[in-house]
């Protein structure tokens, strides 16, 4: 009797090894897909305006001596997103609960800038084409040539 079970046991061991290889290959493929998705996500353009529609942002503008020259508040309005850029309208004010000016904007990863067409015109520069838009960096403000840098702070939605 033990002799006749040997071929059956051998066949079952081969099948078990085959299933183990398939399971291991499946697990490896699963983790490879997850890793690939994370790499792709990290290299996708991230637009600032996607979070501006939810909560307002405070923007402090600094001169070359790192002193605050001007403060603006931005709140997103309507936007149309495309691959690598968005355009639409947002609201700009000097005070959080002050009078708001409706302004057009273009948020472009290709040109590496976020432009708010308000008075004064605000131009924020991306530090690189990949990754996220920094909350601080270089900027240009029309009518204020002394302004060189900015810091953008997300405010609590309760404000």
JSON list of C-alpha atoms in Angstrom, two decimals:
[
{"chain": "A", "resi": 1, "resn": "UNK", "atom": "CA", "xyz": [0.00, 0.00, 0.00]},
{"chain": "A", "resi": 2, "resn": "UNK", "atom": "CA", "xyz": [2.67, 2.63, 0.81]},
{"chain": "A", "resi": 3, "resn": "UNK", "atom": "CA", "xyz": [4.26, 2.03, -2.58]},
{"chain": "A", "resi": 4, "resn": "UNK", "atom": "CA", "xyz": [1.05, 2.88, -4.47]},
{"chain": "A", "resi": 5, "resn": "UNK", "atom": "CA", "xyz": [0.60, 6.15, -2.48]},
{"chain": "A", "resi": 6, "resn": "UNK", "atom": "CA", "xyz": [4.09, 7.39, -3.38]},
{"chain": "A", "resi": 7, "resn": "UNK", "atom": "CA", "xyz": [3.23, 8.53, -6.95]},
{"chain": "A", "resi": 8, "resn": "UNK", "atom": "CA", "xyz": [0.04, 10.26, -5.70]},
{"chain": "A", "resi": 9, "resn": "UNK", "atom": "CA", "xyz": [1.93, 12.01, -2.95]},
{"chain": "A", "resi": 10, "resn": "UNK", "atom": "CA", "xyz": [4.63, 13.09, -5.43]},
{"chain": "A", "resi": 11, "resn": "UNK", "atom": "CA", "xyz": [2.00, 14.52, -7.81]},
{"chain": "A", "resi": 12, "resn": "UNK", "atom": "CA", "xyz": [0.33, 16.41, -4.94]},
{"chain": "A", "resi": 13, "resn": "UNK", "atom": "CA", "xyz": [3.68, 17.82, -3.82]},
{"chain": "A", "resi": 14, "resn": "UNK", "atom": "CA", "xyz": [4.40, 19.06, -7.35]},
{"chain": "A", "resi": 15, "resn": "UNK", "atom": "CA", "xyz": [0.94, 20.68, -7.56]},
{"chain": "A", "resi": 16, "resn": "UNK", "atom": "CA", "xyz": [1.42, 22.26, -4.14]},
{"chain": "A", "resi": 17, "resn": "UNK", "atom": "CA", "xyz": [4.79, 23.72, -5.22]},
{"chain": "A", "resi": 18, "resn": "UNK", "atom": "CA", "xyz": [3.19, 25.02, -8.43]},
{"chain": "A", "resi": 19, "resn": "UNK", "atom": "CA", "xyz": [0.40, 26.73, -6.43]},
{"chain": "A", "resi": 20, "resn": "UNK", "atom": "CA", "xyz": [2.95, 28.18, -4.02]},
{"chain": "A", "resi": 21, "resn": "UNK", "atom": "CA", "xyz": [4.93, 29.64, -6.95]},
{"chain": "A", "resi": 22, "resn": "UNK", "atom": "CA", "xyz": [1.75, 31.13, -8.42]},
{"chain": "A", "resi": 23, "resn": "UNK", "atom": "CA", "xyz": [0.77, 32.59, -5.02]},
{"chain": "A", "resi": 24, "resn": "UNK", "atom": "CA", "xyz": [4.23, 34.06, -4.53]},
{"chain": "A", "resi": 25, "resn": "UNK", "atom": "CA", "xyz": [4.19, 35.49, -8.07]},
{"chain": "A", "resi": 26, "resn": "UNK", "atom": "CA", "xyz": [0.76, 37.01, -7.40]},
{"chain": "A", "resi": 27, "resn": "UNK", "atom": "CA", "xyz": [1.93, 38.65, -4.17]},
{"chain": "A", "resi": 28, "resn": "UNK", "atom": "CA", "xyz": [5.03, 40.04, -5.91]},
{"chain": "A", "resi": 29, "resn": "UNK", "atom": "CA", "xyz": [2.90, 41.40, -8.77]},
{"chain": "A", "resi": 30, "resn": "UNK", "atom": "CA", "xyz": [0.47, 42.99, -6.30]},
{"chain": "A", "resi": 31, "resn": "UNK", "atom": "CA", "xyz": [3.24, 44.84, -4.47]},
{"chain": "A", "resi": 32, "resn": "UNK", "atom": "CA", "xyz": [4.90, 45.84, -7.75]},
{"chain": "A", "resi": 33, "resn": "UNK", "atom": "CA", "xyz": [1.61, 47.40, -8.93]},
{"chain": "A", "resi": 34, "resn": "UNK", "atom": "CA", "xyz": [1.22, 49.25, -5.60]},
{"chain": "A", "resi": 35, "resn": "UNK", "atom": "CA", "xyz": [4.80, 50.55, -5.85]},
{"chain": "A", "resi": 36, "resn": "UNK", "atom": "CA", "xyz": [4.28, 51.63, -9.46]},
{"chain": "A", "resi": 37, "resn": "UNK", "atom": "CA", "xyz": [1.05, 53.45, -8.52]},
{"chain": "A", "resi": 38, "resn": "UNK", "atom": "CA", "xyz": [2.85, 55.33, -5.74]},
{"chain": "A", "resi": 39, "resn": "UNK", "atom": "CA", "xyz": [5.67, 56.37, -8.07]},
{"chain": "A", "resi": 40, "resn": "UNK", "atom": "CA", "xyz": [3.19, 57.58, -10.70]},
{"chain": "A", "resi": 41, "resn": "UNK", "atom": "CA", "xyz": [1.14, 59.46, -8.08]},
{"chain": "A", "resi": 42, "resn": "UNK", "atom": "CA", "xyz": [4.25, 61.24, -6.75]},
{"chain": "A", "resi": 43, "resn": "UNK", "atom": "CA", "xyz": [5.09, 62.47, -10.25]},
{"chain": "A", "resi": 44, "resn": "UNK", "atom": "CA", "xyz": [1.59, 63.71, -11.07]},
{"chain": "A", "resi": 45, "resn": "UNK", "atom": "CA", "xyz": [0.95, 67.43, -11.11]},
{"chain": "A", "resi": 46, "resn": "UNK", "atom": "CA", "xyz": [-0.62, 68.68, -7.91]},
{"chain": "A", "resi": 47, "resn": "UNK", "atom": "CA", "xyz": [-2.59, 71.87, -8.33]},
{"chain": "A", "resi": 48, "resn": "UNK", "atom": "CA", "xyz": [-2.93, 74.34, -5.46]},
{"chain": "A", "resi": 49, "resn": "UNK", "atom": "CA", "xyz": [-6.48, 75.25, -6.48]},
{"chain": "A", "resi": 50, "resn": "UNK", "atom": "CA", "xyz": [-7.85, 71.80, -5.69]},
{"chain": "A", "resi": 51, "resn": "UNK", "atom": "CA", "xyz": [-7.59, 72.55, -1.95]},
{"chain": "A", "resi": 52, "resn": "UNK", "atom": "CA", "xyz": [-8.41, 76.27, -2.25]},
{"chain": "A", "resi": 53, "resn": "UNK", "atom": "CA", "xyz": [-12.05, 75.55, -3.02]},
{"chain": "A", "resi": 54, "resn": "UNK", "atom": "CA", "xyz": [-12.48, 73.98, 0.43]},
{"chain": "A", "resi": 55, "resn": "UNK", "atom": "CA", "xyz": [-10.66, 76.39, 2.76]},
{"chain": "A", "resi": 56, "resn": "UNK", "atom": "CA", "xyz": [-9.20, 79.88, 2.42]},
{"chain": "A", "resi": 57, "resn": "UNK", "atom": "CA", "xyz": [-5.47, 80.52, 2.27]},
{"chain": "A", "resi": 58, "resn": "UNK", "atom": "CA", "xyz": [-3.56, 83.38, 3.85]},
{"chain": "A", "resi": 59, "resn": "UNK", "atom": "CA", "xyz": [-0.66, 84.63, 1.77]},
{"chain": "A", "resi": 60, "resn": "UNK", "atom": "CA", "xyz": [2.07, 86.72, 3.40]},
{"chain": "A", "resi": 61, "resn": "UNK", "atom": "CA", "xyz": [4.28, 88.63, 0.96]},
{"chain": "A", "resi": 62, "resn": "UNK", "atom": "CA", "xyz": [7.85, 89.48, 2.00]},
{"chain": "A", "resi": 63, "resn": "UNK", "atom": "CA", "xyz": [10.47, 91.91, 0.78]},
{"chain": "A", "resi": 64, "resn": "UNK", "atom": "CA", "xyz": [14.13, 91.02, 0.40]},
{"chain": "A", "resi": 65, "resn": "UNK", "atom": "CA", "xyz": [14.69, 91.72, 4.12]},
{"chain": "A", "resi": 66, "resn": "UNK", "atom": "CA", "xyz": [12.09, 89.04, 5.02]},
{"chain": "A", "resi": 67, "resn": "UNK", "atom": "CA", "xyz": [9.59, 91.60, 6.35]},
{"chain": "A", "resi": 68, "resn": "UNK", "atom": "CA", "xyz": [5.88, 91.26, 5.63]},
{"chain": "A", "resi": 69, "resn": "UNK", "atom": "CA", "xyz": [4.86, 93.87, 3.07]},
{"chain": "A", "resi": 70, "resn": "UNK", "atom": "CA", "xyz": [1.35, 92.70, 2.23]},
{"chain": "A", "resi": 71, "resn": "UNK", "atom": "CA", "xyz": [-1.22, 90.06, 3.25]},
{"chain": "A", "resi": 72, "resn": "UNK", "atom": "CA", "xyz": [-3.91, 88.60, 0.97]},
{"chain": "A", "resi": 73, "resn": "UNK", "atom": "CA", "xyz": [-6.56, 85.93, 1.47]},
{"chain": "A", "resi": 74, "resn": "UNK", "atom": "CA", "xyz": [-7.47, 83.57, -1.36]},
{"chain": "A", "resi": 75, "resn": "UNK", "atom": "CA", "xyz": [-10.52, 81.35, -1.61]},
{"chain": "A", "resi": 76, "resn": "UNK", "atom": "CA", "xyz": [-11.27, 79.14, -4.58]},
{"chain": "A", "resi": 77, "resn": "UNK", "atom": "CA", "xyz": [-14.35, 79.55, -6.71]},
{"chain": "A", "resi": 78, "resn": "UNK", "atom": "CA", "xyz": [-15.10, 77.81, -9.97]},
{"chain": "A", "resi": 79, "resn": "UNK", "atom": "CA", "xyz": [-12.37, 75.78, -11.64]},
{"chain": "A", "resi": 80, "resn": "UNK", "atom": "CA", "xyz": [-11.87, 73.68, -14.73]},
{"chain": "A", "resi": 81, "resn": "UNK", "atom": "CA", "xyz": [-9.10, 71.13, -14.40]},
{"chain": "A", "resi": 82, "resn": "UNK", "atom": "CA", "xyz": [-7.11, 69.72, -17.26]},
{"chain": "A", "resi": 83, "resn": "UNK", "atom": "CA", "xyz": [-4.00, 67.59, -17.22]},
{"chain": "A", "resi": 84, "resn": "UNK", "atom": "CA", "xyz": [-1.23, 69.74, -15.79]},
{"chain": "A", "resi": 85, "resn": "UNK", "atom": "CA", "xyz": [-3.20, 72.94, -15.30]},
{"chain": "A", "resi": 86, "resn": "UNK", "atom": "CA", "xyz": [-6.42, 74.46, -14.03]},
{"chain": "A", "resi": 87, "resn": "UNK", "atom": "CA", "xyz": [-8.14, 77.73, -14.69]},
{"chain": "A", "resi": 88, "resn": "UNK", "atom": "CA", "xyz": [-11.13, 79.46, -13.21]},
{"chain": "A", "resi": 89, "resn": "UNK", "atom": "CA", "xyz": [-12.05, 82.14, -10.70]},
{"chain": "A", "resi": 90, "resn": "UNK", "atom": "CA", "xyz": [-11.26, 82.70, -7.05]},
{"chain": "A", "resi": 91, "resn": "UNK", "atom": "CA", "xyz": [-11.80, 85.42, -4.47]},
{"chain": "A", "resi": 92, "resn": "UNK", "atom": "CA", "xyz": [-9.05, 87.74, -3.21]},
{"chain": "A", "resi": 93, "resn": "UNK", "atom": "CA", "xyz": [-9.36, 89.96, -0.15]},
{"chain": "A", "resi": 94, "resn": "UNK", "atom": "CA", "xyz": [-7.16, 92.01, 2.16]},
{"chain": "A", "resi": 95, "resn": "UNK", "atom": "CA", "xyz": [-8.94, 90.70, 5.28]},
{"chain": "A", "resi": 96, "resn": "UNK", "atom": "CA", "xyz": [-10.37, 87.28, 6.01]},
{"chain": "A", "resi": 97, "resn": "UNK", "atom": "CA", "xyz": [-13.92, 88.58, 6.30]},
{"chain": "A", "resi": 98, "resn": "UNK", "atom": "CA", "xyz": [-13.42, 91.68, 4.19]},
{"chain": "A", "resi": 99, "resn": "UNK", "atom": "CA", "xyz": [-14.68, 92.69, 0.78]},
{"chain": "A", "resi": 100, "resn": "UNK", "atom": "CA", "xyz": [-13.72, 90.09, -1.82]},
{"chain": "A", "resi": 101, "resn": "UNK", "atom": "CA", "xyz": [-12.57, 90.69, -5.37]},
{"chain": "A", "resi": 102, "resn": "UNK", "atom": "CA", "xyz": [-13.41, 88.02, -7.93]},
{"chain": "A", "resi": 103, "resn": "UNK", "atom": "CA", "xyz": [-10.33, 87.21, -10.00]},
{"chain": "A", "resi": 104, "resn": "UNK", "atom": "CA", "xyz": [-9.40, 84.79, -12.77]},
{"chain": "A", "resi": 105, "resn": "UNK", "atom": "CA", "xyz": [-6.49, 82.42, -12.22]},
{"chain": "A", "resi": 106, "resn": "UNK", "atom": "CA", "xyz": [-4.35, 79.95, -14.13]},
{"chain": "A", "resi": 107, "resn": "UNK", "atom": "CA", "xyz": [-2.53, 77.21, -12.23]},
{"chain": "A", "resi": 108, "resn": "UNK", "atom": "CA", "xyz": [-0.01, 75.72, -14.66]},
{"chain": "A", "resi": 109, "resn": "UNK", "atom": "CA", "xyz": [2.59, 73.03, -13.95]},
{"chain": "A", "resi": 110, "resn": "UNK", "atom": "CA", "xyz": [3.93, 73.35, -17.51]},
{"chain": "A", "resi": 111, "resn": "UNK", "atom": "CA", "xyz": [4.81, 77.03, -17.07]},
{"chain": "A", "resi": 112, "resn": "UNK", "atom": "CA", "xyz": [5.68, 76.40, -13.41]},
{"chain": "A", "resi": 113, "resn": "UNK", "atom": "CA", "xyz": [3.48, 79.22, -12.13]},
{"chain": "A", "resi": 114, "resn": "UNK", "atom": "CA", "xyz": [0.19, 80.03, -10.46]},
{"chain": "A", "resi": 115, "resn": "UNK", "atom": "CA", "xyz": [-1.15, 83.41, -11.65]},
{"chain": "A", "resi": 116, "resn": "UNK", "atom": "CA", "xyz": [-4.03, 85.31, -10.05]},
{"chain": "A", "resi": 117, "resn": "UNK", "atom": "CA", "xyz": [-5.27, 88.08, -12.34]},
{"chain": "A", "resi": 118, "resn": "UNK", "atom": "CA", "xyz": [-6.34, 90.49, -9.59]},
{"chain": "A", "resi": 119, "resn": "UNK", "atom": "CA", "xyz": [-5.24, 94.00, -8.70]},
{"chain": "A", "resi": 120, "resn": "UNK", "atom": "CA", "xyz": [-2.37, 93.70, -8.03]},
{"chain": "A", "resi": 121, "resn": "UNK", "atom": "CA", "xyz": [-1.60, 90.71, -10.22]},
{"chain": "A", "resi": 122, "resn": "UNK", "atom": "CA", "xyz": [-0.09, 87.84, -8.18]},
{"chain": "A", "resi": 123, "resn": "UNK", "atom": "CA", "xyz": [2.35, 85.37, -9.75]},
{"chain": "A", "resi": 124, "resn": "UNK", "atom": "CA", "xyz": [3.62, 82.44, -7.67]},
{"chain": "A", "resi": 125, "resn": "UNK", "atom": "CA", "xyz": [6.41, 80.23, -9.00]},
{"chain": "A", "resi": 126, "resn": "UNK", "atom": "CA", "xyz": [6.71, 76.47, -8.59]},
{"chain": "A", "resi": 127, "resn": "UNK", "atom": "CA", "xyz": [10.07, 75.19, -7.41]},
{"chain": "A", "resi": 128, "resn": "UNK", "atom": "CA", "xyz": [10.00, 72.22, -9.82]},
{"chain": "A", "resi": 129, "resn": "UNK", "atom": "CA", "xyz": [7.75, 70.49, -12.33]},
{"chain": "A", "resi": 130, "resn": "UNK", "atom": "CA", "xyz": [7.36, 67.43, -10.09]},
{"chain": "A", "resi": 131, "resn": "UNK", "atom": "CA", "xyz": [5.96, 67.05, -6.64]},
{"chain": "A", "resi": 132, "resn": "UNK", "atom": "CA", "xyz": [3.80, 69.51, -4.80]},
{"chain": "A", "resi": 133, "resn": "UNK", "atom": "CA", "xyz": [3.52, 73.26, -4.98]},
{"chain": "A", "resi": 134, "resn": "UNK", "atom": "CA", "xyz": [5.48, 74.70, -2.07]},
{"chain": "A", "resi": 135, "resn": "UNK", "atom": "CA", "xyz": [3.74, 76.84, 0.53]},
{"chain": "A", "resi": 136, "resn": "UNK", "atom": "CA", "xyz": [6.56, 79.33, 0.23]},
{"chain": "A", "resi": 137, "resn": "UNK", "atom": "CA", "xyz": [8.79, 80.53, -2.56]},
{"chain": "A", "resi": 138, "resn": "UNK", "atom": "CA", "xyz": [9.39, 83.24, -5.10]},
{"chain": "A", "resi": 139, "resn": "UNK", "atom": "CA", "xyz": [6.66, 85.45, -6.44]},
{"chain": "A", "resi": 140, "resn": "UNK", "atom": "CA", "xyz": [6.03, 88.63, -8.36]},
{"chain": "A", "resi": 141, "resn": "UNK", "atom": "CA", "xyz": [3.37, 91.20, -7.49]},
{"chain": "A", "resi": 142, "resn": "UNK", "atom": "CA", "xyz": [2.52, 93.97, -9.95]},
{"chain": "A", "resi": 143, "resn": "UNK", "atom": "CA", "xyz": [2.75, 97.48, -8.44]},
{"chain": "A", "resi": 144, "resn": "UNK", "atom": "CA", "xyz": [4.99, 96.09, -5.66]},
{"chain": "A", "resi": 145, "resn": "UNK", "atom": "CA", "xyz": [8.50, 95.47, -7.03]},
{"chain": "A", "resi": 146, "resn": "UNK", "atom": "CA", "xyz": [9.88, 95.15, -3.49]},
{"chain": "A", "resi": 147, "resn": "UNK", "atom": "CA", "xyz": [7.99, 91.88, -2.92]},
{"chain": "A", "resi": 148, "resn": "UNK", "atom": "CA", "xyz": [10.21, 88.87, -3.61]},
{"chain": "A", "resi": 149, "resn": "UNK", "atom": "CA", "xyz": [8.87, 85.87, -1.67]},
{"chain": "A", "resi": 150, "resn": "UNK", "atom": "CA", "xyz": [5.63, 84.54, -0.17]},
{"chain": "A", "resi": 151, "resn": "UNK", "atom": "CA", "xyz": [4.34, 82.09, 2.41]},
{"chain": "A", "resi": 152, "resn": "UNK", "atom": "CA", "xyz": [0.93, 80.49, 1.84]},
{"chain": "A", "resi": 153, "resn": "UNK", "atom": "CA", "xyz": [-0.91, 79.11, 4.87]},
{"chain": "A", "resi": 154, "resn": "UNK", "atom": "CA", "xyz": [-4.06, 77.00, 4.78]},
{"chain": "A", "resi": 155, "resn": "UNK", "atom": "CA", "xyz": [-6.58, 78.35, 7.27]},
{"chain": "A", "resi": 156, "resn": "UNK", "atom": "CA", "xyz": [-8.97, 76.31, 9.37]},
{"chain": "A", "resi": 157, "resn": "UNK", "atom": "CA", "xyz": [-12.31, 75.82, 7.60]},
{"chain": "A", "resi": 158, "resn": "UNK", "atom": "CA", "xyz": [-14.06, 77.29, 10.65]},
{"chain": "A", "resi": 159, "resn": "UNK", "atom": "CA", "xyz": [-12.52, 80.74, 10.02]}
]
